[in-house]
Tab-separated table of C-alpha atoms in Angstrom:
chain	number	residue	atom	x	y	z
A	1	ILE	CA	-8.951	1.341	35.686
A	2	SER	CA	-7.322	3.389	32.574
A	3	SER	CA	-8.416	3.212	29.007
A	4	SER	CA	-5.276	1.649	28.081
A	5	LEU	CA	-4.940	-1.830	31.354
A	6	ARG	CA	-8.921	-2.742	29.924
A	7	GLU	CA	-7.519	-2.710	26.303
A	8	ALA	CA	-4.877	-4.785	27.077
A	9	ALA	CA	-6.918	-6.726	29.368
A	10	ASN	CA	-9.642	-7.551	26.669
A	11	GLU	CA	-7.545	-7.789	24.031
A	12	ASP	CA	-9.075	-9.992	21.268
A	13	THR	CA	-6.814	-12.020	18.955
A	14	CYS	CA	-9.394	-11.245	16.272
A	15	VAL	CA	-12.388	-9.861	14.811
A	16	THR	CA	-14.955	-11.957	15.533
A	17	ILE	CA	-17.639	-12.421	13.470
A	18	SER	CA	-21.090	-13.823	15.108
A	19	ASP	CA	-23.454	-16.184	14.267
A	20	GLU	CA	-26.736	-13.925	14.203
A	21	GLU	CA	-24.324	-11.716	11.571
A	22	PRO	CA	-26.707	-11.025	8.597
A	23	GLY	CA	-24.002	-9.475	6.409
A	24	ASP	CA	-24.955	-6.369	4.524
A	25	ASP	CA	-27.210	-5.671	1.559
A	26	LEU	CA	-25.743	-5.756	-1.957
A	27	ASP	CA	-27.352	-2.046	-2.836
A	28	LEU	CA	-25.200	-0.600	0.556
A	29	PHE	CA	-21.862	-1.373	-1.702
A	30	CYS	CA	-20.489	-1.657	-5.189
A	31	VAL	CA	-20.894	-5.684	-6.266
A	32	PRO	CA	-20.299	-6.268	-9.784
A	33	ASN	CA	-23.267	-6.378	-12.017
A	34	HIS	CA	-23.135	-9.916	-13.354
A	35	TYR	CA	-23.079	-11.033	-9.557
A	36	ALA	CA	-26.656	-9.067	-8.507
A	37	LYS	CA	-29.060	-12.601	-8.351
A	38	ASP	CA	-25.377	-14.133	-7.457
A	39	LEU	CA	-24.967	-13.337	-3.818
A	40	GLU	CA	-26.875	-13.159	0.047
A	41	LYS	CA	-25.498	-10.242	1.294
A	42	VAL	CA	-22.202	-8.900	1.481
A	43	PHE	CA	-20.008	-10.310	4.354
A	44	ILE	CA	-16.749	-8.405	4.787
A	45	PRO	CA	-16.709	-5.128	3.208
A	46	HIS	CA	-13.111	-5.072	0.892
A	47	GLY	CA	-11.534	-1.769	3.418
A	48	LEU	CA	-12.701	-3.916	6.329
A	49	ILE	CA	-10.981	-6.469	4.595
A	50	LEU	CA	-7.701	-4.410	3.610
A	51	ASP	CA	-7.548	-2.450	7.768
A	52	ARG	CA	-7.832	-5.920	9.496
A	53	THR	CA	-4.431	-6.968	6.856
A	54	GLU	CA	-2.629	-3.580	7.558
A	55	LYS	CA	-2.986	-4.456	11.433
A	56	LEU	CA	-1.996	-8.129	10.955
A	57	ALA	CA	1.175	-7.043	8.427
A	58	ARG	CA	2.371	-5.066	11.706
A	59	ASP	CA	1.768	-7.678	13.856
A	60	VAL	CA	4.019	-10.060	11.941
A	61	MET	CA	6.476	-7.378	11.437
A	62	GLY	CA	6.455	-7.297	15.073
A	63	ASP	CA	7.296	-10.736	15.552
A	64	MET	CA	9.558	-11.215	12.579
A	65	GLY	CA	10.852	-8.237	10.921
A	66	GLY	CA	14.660	-8.348	12.687
A	67	HIS	CA	15.573	-11.590	10.060
A	68	HIS	CA	14.653	-12.850	7.271
A	69	ILE	CA	11.143	-14.322	6.313
A	70	VAL	CA	10.340	-16.318	4.021
A	71	ALA	CA	6.465	-15.795	2.904
A	72	LEU	CA	4.600	-19.322	1.370
A	73	ARG	CA	1.373	-19.294	-0.080
A	74	VAL	CA	-0.384	-22.609	-0.282
A	75	LEU	CA	-1.090	-22.944	-4.542
A	76	LYS	CA	-4.392	-24.124	-4.666
A	77	ALA	CA	-5.249	-20.803	-3.005
A	78	GLY	CA	-5.342	-17.137	-4.018
A	79	TYR	CA	-3.237	-15.028	-3.882
A	80	THR	CA	-4.946	-11.069	-3.377
A	81	PHE	CA	-4.957	-11.997	1.315
A	82	CYS	CA	-1.310	-12.871	0.408
A	83	ALA	CA	0.002	-9.910	-1.800
A	84	ASP	CA	-2.068	-7.249	-0.223
A	85	LEU	CA	-0.435	-8.870	3.355
A	86	LEU	CA	3.243	-8.756	2.093
A	87	ASP	CA	2.560	-5.766	-0.017
A	88	TYR	CA	1.169	-3.824	3.688
A	89	VAL	CA	4.448	-5.250	4.915
A	90	LYS	CA	7.199	-4.349	2.722
A	91	THR	CA	5.688	-0.500	2.447
A	92	ARG	CA	4.434	0.137	5.661
A	93	PHE	CA	6.494	-1.459	7.926
A	94	PHE	CA	9.403	-2.985	6.394
A	95	LYS	CA	11.249	0.191	6.385
A	96	SER	CA	11.585	0.260	10.253
A	97	TYR	CA	13.298	-3.380	10.473
A	98	CYS	CA	15.834	-2.510	7.822
A	99	ASN	CA	19.157	-1.876	9.233
A	100	ASP	CA	22.817	-1.865	8.126
A	101	GLN	CA	23.470	-6.008	9.691
A	102	SER	CA	19.793	-7.220	8.054
A	103	THR	CA	19.513	-8.040	4.945
A	104	GLY	CA	15.942	-8.318	5.455
A	105	ALA	CA	14.972	-9.662	2.478
A	106	ILE	CA	11.016	-11.443	1.687
A	107	LYS	CA	10.878	-14.217	-0.861
A	108	VAL	CA	7.924	-15.450	-1.605
A	109	LEU	CA	7.977	-19.598	-3.043
A	110	GLY	CA	5.686	-21.792	-4.945
A	111	GLY	CA	6.841	-24.995	-2.457
A	112	ASP	CA	9.269	-26.451	-4.849
A	113	ASN	CA	12.610	-26.174	-2.846
A	114	LEU	CA	12.072	-26.368	0.762
A	115	SER	CA	15.301	-26.549	1.910
A	116	THR	CA	16.071	-23.387	1.707
A	117	LEU	CA	13.340	-22.924	4.742
A	118	ALA	CA	16.277	-23.993	7.190
A	119	GLY	CA	17.470	-20.959	9.563
A	120	LYS	CA	14.704	-18.514	8.010
A	121	ASN	CA	11.966	-17.498	9.962
A	122	ILE	CA	9.184	-18.738	7.444
A	123	LEU	CA	5.345	-17.170	7.400
A	124	ILE	CA	2.976	-19.781	6.161
A	125	VAL	CA	0.109	-17.794	4.796
A	126	GLU	CA	-3.546	-19.240	4.175
A	127	ASP	CA	-6.810	-17.251	2.900
A	128	ILE	CA	-9.174	-19.689	4.671
A	129	ILE	CA	-9.010	-23.058	6.932
A	130	ASP	CA	-11.947	-25.116	7.539
A	131	PHE	CA	-10.651	-27.945	9.742
A	132	GLY	CA	-6.682	-27.382	10.262
A	133	LYS	CA	-5.872	-30.600	8.926
A	134	THR	CA	-4.689	-29.308	6.280
A	135	MET	CA	-2.262	-26.499	7.642
A	136	GLN	CA	-1.472	-29.966	10.942
A	137	ILE	CA	0.172	-32.247	7.974
A	138	PHE	CA	1.685	-28.834	5.862
A	139	LEU	CA	3.060	-27.549	9.078
A	140	SER	CA	4.960	-30.708	9.862
A	141	LEU	CA	6.542	-30.957	6.396
A	142	VAL	CA	7.462	-27.451	6.508
A	143	GLN	CA	9.413	-27.944	9.968
A	144	GLN	CA	11.435	-31.122	8.692
A	145	HIS	CA	13.750	-28.042	7.086
A	146	ASN	CA	14.847	-26.624	9.964
A	147	PRO	CA	13.659	-22.682	10.006
A	148	LYS	CA	14.112	-20.808	12.316
A	149	MET	CA	10.370	-20.028	13.168
A	150	VAL	CA	7.783	-20.961	11.177
A	151	GLU	CA	4.172	-18.711	12.036
A	152	VAL	CA	0.884	-19.084	9.723
A	153	ALA	CA	-1.079	-16.244	9.210
A	154	ASN	CA	-5.026	-16.217	8.240
A	155	LEU	CA	-7.510	-14.152	6.878
A	156	LEU	CA	-10.354	-16.299	7.722
A	157	VAL	CA	-10.914	-18.869	10.912
A	158	LYS	CA	-14.049	-20.519	10.275
A	159	ARG	CA	-16.007	-22.246	13.541
A	160	THR	CA	-17.291	-25.568	12.534
A	161	PRO	CA	-17.832	-28.650	14.291
A	162	ARG	CA	-15.306	-30.716	12.727
A	163	SER	CA	-12.628	-28.004	13.709
A	164	ILE	CA	-9.514	-30.112	14.824
A	165	GLY	CA	-8.726	-26.737	17.050
A	166	TYR	CA	-5.928	-25.255	15.427
A	167	GLN	CA	-5.690	-21.894	15.610
A	168	PRO	CA	-2.857	-19.536	13.563
A	169	ASP	CA	-0.901	-17.495	14.670
A	170	PHE	CA	-2.135	-14.435	12.779
A	171	VAL	CA	-5.948	-13.965	12.471
A	172	GLY	CA	-7.849	-11.345	10.899
A	173	PHE	CA	-11.477	-12.438	11.045
A	174	GLU	CA	-13.959	-15.810	12.808
A	175	ILE	CA	-16.754	-15.901	10.632
A	176	PRO	CA	-19.007	-18.969	11.454
A	177	ASP	CA	-19.913	-22.082	8.772
A	178	LYS	CA	-21.484	-20.108	5.891
A	179	PHE	CA	-20.451	-20.821	2.148
A	180	VAL	CA	-18.139	-17.314	1.328
A	181	ILE	CA	-17.262	-16.329	-1.965
A	182	GLY	CA	-14.722	-13.162	-3.357
A	183	TYR	CA	-11.654	-11.305	-2.365
A	184	ALA	CA	-9.940	-14.331	-2.219
A	185	LEU	CA	-12.216	-16.668	-2.141
A	186	ASP	CA	-13.901	-18.144	-5.333
A	187	TYR	CA	-15.818	-21.046	-6.368
A	188	ASN	CA	-14.458	-22.737	-9.640
A	189	GLU	CA	-12.725	-20.321	-10.687
A	190	TYR	CA	-15.707	-16.960	-10.677
A	191	PHE	CA	-15.760	-14.120	-8.239
A	192	ARG	CA	-12.121	-13.939	-8.492
A	193	ASP	CA	-13.522	-10.160	-9.686
A	194	LEU	CA	-15.154	-9.438	-6.333
A	195	ASN	CA	-13.508	-7.314	-4.183
A	196	HIS	CA	-16.021	-8.043	-0.962
A	197	VAL	CA	-16.202	-11.676	1.509
A	198	CYS	CA	-19.704	-12.511	0.480
A	199	VAL	CA	-22.054	-14.850	1.371
A	200	ILE	CA	-22.916	-17.133	-2.173
A	201	SER	CA	-26.605	-17.640	-3.355
A	202	GLU	CA	-28.890	-20.406	-3.924
A	203	THR	CA	-28.935	-18.893	-7.328
A	204	GLY	CA	-25.207	-18.312	-7.790
A	205	LYS	CA	-24.349	-22.304	-5.649
A	206	ALA	CA	-26.768	-23.376	-8.985
A	207	LYS	CA	-24.886	-21.439	-11.578
A	208	TYR	CA	-20.953	-21.625	-10.669
A	209	LYS	CA	-21.229	-25.591	-10.307
A	210	SER	CA	-18.479	-27.457	-11.623
A	211	GLU	CA	-19.838	-30.531	-13.845
A	212	ALA	CA	-18.030	-32.919	-11.192
A	213	GLU	CA	-20.679	-31.519	-8.720
A	214	SER	CA	-23.100	-32.005	-11.048
A	215	LEU	CA	-23.248	-35.390	-11.575
A	216	GLY	CA	-21.721	-36.260	-8.107
B	1	MET	CA	-21.108	-5.470	10.269
B	2	ALA	CA	-21.304	-7.587	13.733
B	3	GLY	CA	-23.979	-6.452	15.651
B	4	ASN	CA	-28.312	-6.858	14.676
B	5	ARG	CA	-28.669	-4.423	12.157
B	6	GLU	CA	-31.829	-3.679	10.015
B	7	GLU	CA	-32.572	-3.911	6.704
B	8	ALA	CA	-32.122	-0.526	5.146
B	9	PRO	CA	-35.289	-0.214	2.261
B	10	ASP	CA	-33.729	2.435	0.560
B	11	TYR	CA	-31.216	5.024	-0.442
B	12	GLY	CA	-32.410	7.510	3.067
B	13	GLN	CA	-30.962	4.893	5.819
B	14	GLY	CA	-27.936	3.671	4.311
B	15	VAL	CA	-25.923	0.969	6.526
B	16	VAL	CA	-27.550	1.319	10.015
B	17	ILE	CA	-25.485	0.719	13.402
B	18	THR	CA	-28.036	-0.223	16.335
B	19	ASP	CA	-27.492	0.802	19.849
B	20	ASP	CA	-26.520	-2.359	20.700
B	21	TRP	CA	-23.132	-2.350	18.552
B	22	THR	CA	-20.087	-2.513	20.675
B	23	GLY	CA	-17.452	-1.752	18.314
B	24	TYR	CA	-14.183	-3.428	17.293
B	25	ASP	CA	-11.721	-3.880	19.856
B	26	LEU	CA	-8.210	-1.336	18.832
B	27	SER	CA	-6.097	-3.251	19.369
B	28	LEU	CA	-7.176	-5.053	15.925
B	29	PHE	CA	-6.249	-2.156	13.744
B	30	THR	CA	-4.007	0.461	13.336
B	31	TYR	CA	-3.629	4.178	13.965
B	32	PRO	CA	-1.440	6.540	15.524
B	33	GLN	CA	0.120	6.296	18.213
B	34	HIS	CA	-0.754	9.532	20.155
B	35	TYR	CA	-4.190	8.290	20.118
B	36	TYR	CA	-3.610	5.182	22.755
B	37	GLY	CA	-5.960	5.160	25.422
B	38	ASP	CA	-7.663	8.297	24.058
B	39	LEU	CA	-10.465	5.409	22.265
B	40	GLU	CA	-13.208	3.512	23.585
B	41	TYR	CA	-13.531	2.076	20.252
B	42	VAL	CA	-13.545	1.518	16.863
B	43	LEU	CA	-17.029	2.664	15.020
B	44	ILE	CA	-16.767	1.921	11.672
B	45	PRO	CA	-12.782	0.873	10.028
B	46	HIS	CA	-11.704	3.727	7.738
B	47	GLY	CA	-11.882	0.527	4.844
B	48	ILE	CA	-15.788	0.729	5.167
B	49	ILE	CA	-16.184	4.099	5.327
B	50	VAL	CA	-14.648	3.920	1.539
B	51	ASP	CA	-16.057	1.526	0.677
B	52	ARG	CA	-19.853	3.176	1.606
B	53	ILE	CA	-18.788	6.060	0.174
B	54	GLU	CA	-17.928	4.164	-3.732
B	55	ARG	CA	-21.405	3.018	-3.990
B	56	LEU	CA	-22.889	6.712	-2.737
B	57	ALA	CA	-20.569	8.173	-5.882
B	58	LYS	CA	-22.495	5.182	-7.518
B	59	ASP	CA	-25.711	6.786	-6.564
B	60	ILE	CA	-25.172	10.260	-7.126
B	61	MET	CA	-24.848	9.340	-10.350
B	62	LYS	CA	-27.434	7.947	-11.023
B	63	ASP	CA	-29.456	10.003	-9.495
B	64	ILE	CA	-27.445	13.133	-10.634
B	65	GLY	CA	-24.733	12.939	-13.480
B	66	CYS	CA	-26.475	13.906	-16.847
B	67	CYS	CA	-25.967	17.288	-15.352
B	68	ASP	CA	-23.214	19.469	-14.472
B	69	ILE	CA	-23.182	19.800	-10.551
B	70	MET	CA	-21.403	22.155	-7.808
B	71	VAL	CA	-20.175	19.914	-5.076
B	72	LEU	CA	-20.923	22.219	-1.739
B	73	CYS	CA	-17.863	21.088	0.789
B	74	VAL	CA	-18.940	21.307	4.152
B	75	LEU	CA	-15.353	22.825	6.427
B	76	LYS	CA	-13.796	21.836	7.993
B	77	GLY	CA	-16.258	18.714	8.932
B	78	GLY	CA	-17.046	17.522	5.284
B	79	TYR	CA	-13.467	17.715	4.346
B	80	LYS	CA	-12.453	14.029	4.413
B	81	PHE	CA	-15.501	12.762	3.006
B	82	CYS	CA	-15.819	15.474	0.310
B	83	ALA	CA	-12.532	14.573	-0.887
B	84	ASP	CA	-12.890	10.438	-1.501
B	85	LEU	CA	-16.362	11.065	-2.079
B	86	VAL	CA	-15.663	13.591	-5.599
B	87	GLU	CA	-12.616	10.767	-5.524
B	88	HIS	CA	-15.372	7.986	-6.385
B	89	LEU	CA	-17.365	10.227	-8.557
B	90	LYS	CA	-14.590	10.725	-10.893
B	91	ASN	CA	-13.338	7.680	-11.009
B	92	ILE	CA	-16.543	7.069	-12.595
B	93	SER	CA	-16.882	10.059	-15.320
B	94	ARG	CA	-13.921	8.636	-15.887
B	95	ASN	CA	-15.115	5.591	-17.485
B	96	SER	CA	-18.935	6.619	-18.050
B	97	ASP	CA	-20.959	8.945	-19.302
B	98	CYS	CA	-19.027	12.267	-18.744
B	99	ILE	CA	-20.388	14.735	-15.644
B	100	PHE	CA	-19.102	18.423	-15.219
B	101	MET	CA	-17.971	19.079	-11.759
B	102	LYS	CA	-17.807	21.841	-9.620
B	103	VAL	CA	-16.139	21.900	-5.923
B	104	ASP	CA	-16.132	24.910	-3.290
B	105	PHE	CA	-16.293	24.648	0.308
B	106	ILE	CA	-17.883	26.986	2.871
B	107	ARG	CA	-17.747	26.586	6.371
B	108	LEU	CA	-20.779	27.045	8.771
B	109	LYS	CA	-21.318	29.347	12.055
B	110	SER	CA	-24.708	29.336	13.813
B	111	TYR	CA	-25.886	32.370	15.753
B	112	ARG	CA	-28.209	34.193	17.149
B	113	ASN	CA	-30.252	37.165	15.538
B	114	ASP	CA	-31.511	40.146	17.640
B	115	GLN	CA	-35.318	39.014	17.135
B	116	SER	CA	-33.574	35.104	19.832
B	117	MET	CA	-34.086	33.443	16.579
B	118	ASP	CA	-30.750	31.265	15.736
B	119	GLU	CA	-29.621	32.559	12.444
B	120	MET	CA	-26.831	30.682	10.078
B	121	GLN	CA	-24.497	32.277	8.759
B	122	ILE	CA	-22.141	30.944	5.319
B	123	ILE	CA	-18.367	32.315	5.854
B	124	GLY	CA	-16.308	31.479	2.263
B	125	GLY	CA	-17.063	30.215	-0.903
B	126	ASP	CA	-17.191	31.897	-4.222
B	127	ASP	CA	-20.332	34.801	-4.817
B	128	LEU	CA	-22.852	31.831	-4.236
B	129	TRP	CA	-25.026	33.801	-6.601
B	130	THR	CA	-22.936	31.608	-9.021
B	131	LEU	CA	-25.283	28.321	-7.874
B	132	ALA	CA	-28.176	29.801	-9.941
B	133	GLY	CA	-29.546	27.381	-12.078
B	134	LYS	CA	-27.115	24.281	-10.936
B	135	ASN	CA	-27.498	21.646	-8.910
B	136	VAL	CA	-25.922	21.448	-5.968
B	137	LEU	CA	-24.486	19.120	-3.983
B	138	ILE	CA	-24.106	19.259	-0.521
B	139	VAL	CA	-21.306	17.429	1.224
B	140	GLU	CA	-21.081	17.253	4.807
B	141	ILE	CA	-20.177	14.845	7.650
B	142	GLY	CA	-23.329	14.194	9.125
B	143	THR	CA	-22.573	16.550	12.482
B	144	GLY	CA	-26.304	17.343	13.209
B	145	ARG	CA	-25.893	21.166	13.023
B	146	THR	CA	-28.871	22.287	11.240
B	147	ILE	CA	-29.040	21.362	7.263
B	148	LYS	CA	-32.255	22.558	7.060
B	149	ALA	CA	-31.554	26.382	7.686
B	150	LEU	CA	-28.466	25.822	5.542
B	151	LEU	CA	-31.007	24.173	2.608
B	152	SER	CA	-33.138	28.035	2.946
B	153	SER	CA	-29.603	29.997	3.106
B	154	ILE	CA	-28.475	27.833	-0.457
B	155	GLU	CA	-32.606	28.048	-1.748
B	156	LYS	CA	-32.187	32.203	-1.584
B	157	TYR	CA	-29.412	32.165	-4.787
B	158	LYS	CA	-31.712	30.088	-6.900
B	159	PRO	CA	-30.497	26.717	-7.920
B	160	ASN	CA	-31.562	24.145	-10.308
B	161	MET	CA	-31.832	21.925	-7.727
B	162	ILE	CA	-30.298	20.763	-3.876
B	163	LYS	CA	-29.420	17.722	-3.039
B	164	VAL	CA	-27.222	16.383	0.306
B	165	ALA	CA	-24.984	14.319	0.706
B	166	SER	CA	-24.399	13.007	4.821
B	167	LEU	CA	-21.705	10.360	5.507
B	168	LEU	CA	-23.420	9.775	9.200
B	169	VAL	CA	-26.918	10.694	10.339
B	170	LYS	CA	-27.528	10.240	13.855
B	171	ARG	CA	-30.427	8.476	15.630
B	172	THR	CA	-31.007	11.881	17.923
B	173	PRO	CA	-34.462	12.445	20.337
B	174	ARG	CA	-33.439	16.631	19.011
B	175	SER	CA	-33.774	15.087	15.540
B	176	ASP	CA	-35.519	17.908	13.485
B	177	GLY	CA	-36.603	15.184	11.044
B	178	PHE	CA	-34.527	15.483	7.552
B	179	ARG	CA	-32.870	12.992	6.090
B	180	PRO	CA	-30.188	13.750	3.533
B	181	ASP	CA	-30.901	11.938	0.197
B	182	TYR	CA	-27.840	10.291	0.345
B	183	ALA	CA	-26.995	8.775	3.724
B	184	GLY	CA	-23.557	7.075	4.322
B	185	PHE	CA	-24.627	5.225	8.102
B	186	GLU	CA	-26.918	5.937	10.362
B	187	ILE	CA	-25.214	6.100	13.673
B	188	PRO	CA	-26.095	6.682	17.861
B	189	ASN	CA	-26.073	9.441	19.661
B	190	LEU	CA	-22.439	8.753	20.156
B	191	PHE	CA	-19.453	11.173	20.053
B	192	VAL	CA	-17.635	10.183	17.987
B	193	VAL	CA	-13.950	10.945	16.059
B	194	GLY	CA	-11.859	10.289	13.558
B	195	TYR	CA	-12.605	10.594	9.381
B	196	ALA	CA	-12.017	14.529	10.057
B	197	LEU	CA	-14.678	14.566	13.316
B	198	ASP	CA	-12.607	16.418	15.821
B	199	TYR	CA	-12.551	16.950	19.720
B	200	ASN	CA	-11.005	20.184	19.983
B	201	GLU	CA	-9.324	19.975	16.774
B	202	TYR	CA	-7.801	16.910	17.629
B	203	PHE	CA	-8.233	13.030	15.611
B	204	ARG	CA	-8.772	14.136	12.638
B	205	ASP	CA	-6.155	12.769	11.625
B	206	LEU	CA	-7.372	10.226	12.341
B	207	ASN	CA	-8.467	7.299	10.001
B	208	HIS	CA	-11.258	5.031	11.266
B	209	ILE	CA	-14.238	6.613	13.016
B	210	CYS	CA	-14.542	6.304	16.439
B	211	VAL	CA	-15.715	6.941	20.118
B	212	ILE	CA	-13.168	8.669	21.902
B	213	ASN	CA	-13.519	8.134	25.863
B	214	GLU	CA	-13.287	10.195	28.849
B	215	HIS	CA	-9.265	10.241	29.410
B	216	GLY	CA	-9.059	11.718	25.800
B	217	LYS	CA	-11.936	13.925	26.115
B	218	GLU	CA	-9.922	15.224	29.650
B	219	LYS	CA	-6.549	15.180	27.794
B	220	HIS	CA	-7.765	16.933	25.170
B	221	ARG	CA	-9.654	19.119	26.991
B	222	VAL	CA	-9.145	23.491	25.964
């Protein structure tokens, strides 16, 4: 069979990182010196995240591009993924969908004025999904405001037995159930200045534990 | 990167990509439409290449950053690697210790001489006698051409020091045991294209390093 047929048949929906994946040694990439002891491995290098995000942006525009898009970001989450995703949408793929008829704007909402969602294409942007319960609740809340279409873009989905099986529309990477930080993921506000997704070390966990966690 | 990998103990090995690594599906990344159907899979995505080069630049600066460096880029395959590496070296240089860097470009031509011995001819570049007493950093993509021959050619011009940075090191049975001083990735013995590596001059405009398929070879055959 021709390779293009084979491509379609085997089309993965996301980059799957296996449970056996050890990650890369810290000394193979650039990592801030002050985190040298706090990290175990580089799990997903920043450049790979960007490459994947560029494709996600293209996929998003493929689905939603012809109409007004409103991007919703859950406030507790980091902004890095949302910023990079929308950046690619705006710079790489937006022009090809703009025409005279469409006003084609992108708005990012904090979530306060949800009535403006009516009739629009809504893109919910999240960095990581563990169990999916929060997302389900959030989705039904959004649906109540009668958007034209709602889709969810997620950078990371964790394989965990506790997951309720919710699958976002656009997924960057499917990863094992490991304690990862960096890029969009902080740990008690730390690691925001780390641009690769990394596995935290025991030293790191202990060092950046919050007071509440230490007591609890 | 997914796949079984060994630990890289020192500068020499780089990120090791084992033979059982099946690569990334092309549908998960963006790449030029005119290559749809010509590629098997993505071996190394562009972003990881750039991240790795950032680290190589840091290692190089730590090693030889105290001195002036003469960067010798081996064309054509080395041009993107050299551009990205020099860019990162400049970034470091701007923010910490200064390093004076010059860049020149050469091509290599191998031929057999009248004694039926393999020789390497250096084409292009400024007068190579300007290398005398300098610290030379050879930057090449790592296509398996015999770098040893290039090294002995350069040594004739009496530089102070020669270091080699290769983005890719292929595991091949024919390997002459040469190890570059700075290696980006150790990869299986596959024909790869992209990131300035070509197949009959095609695929240089492909960002990621990929494995070409039969259809691609056929289509771009000379």
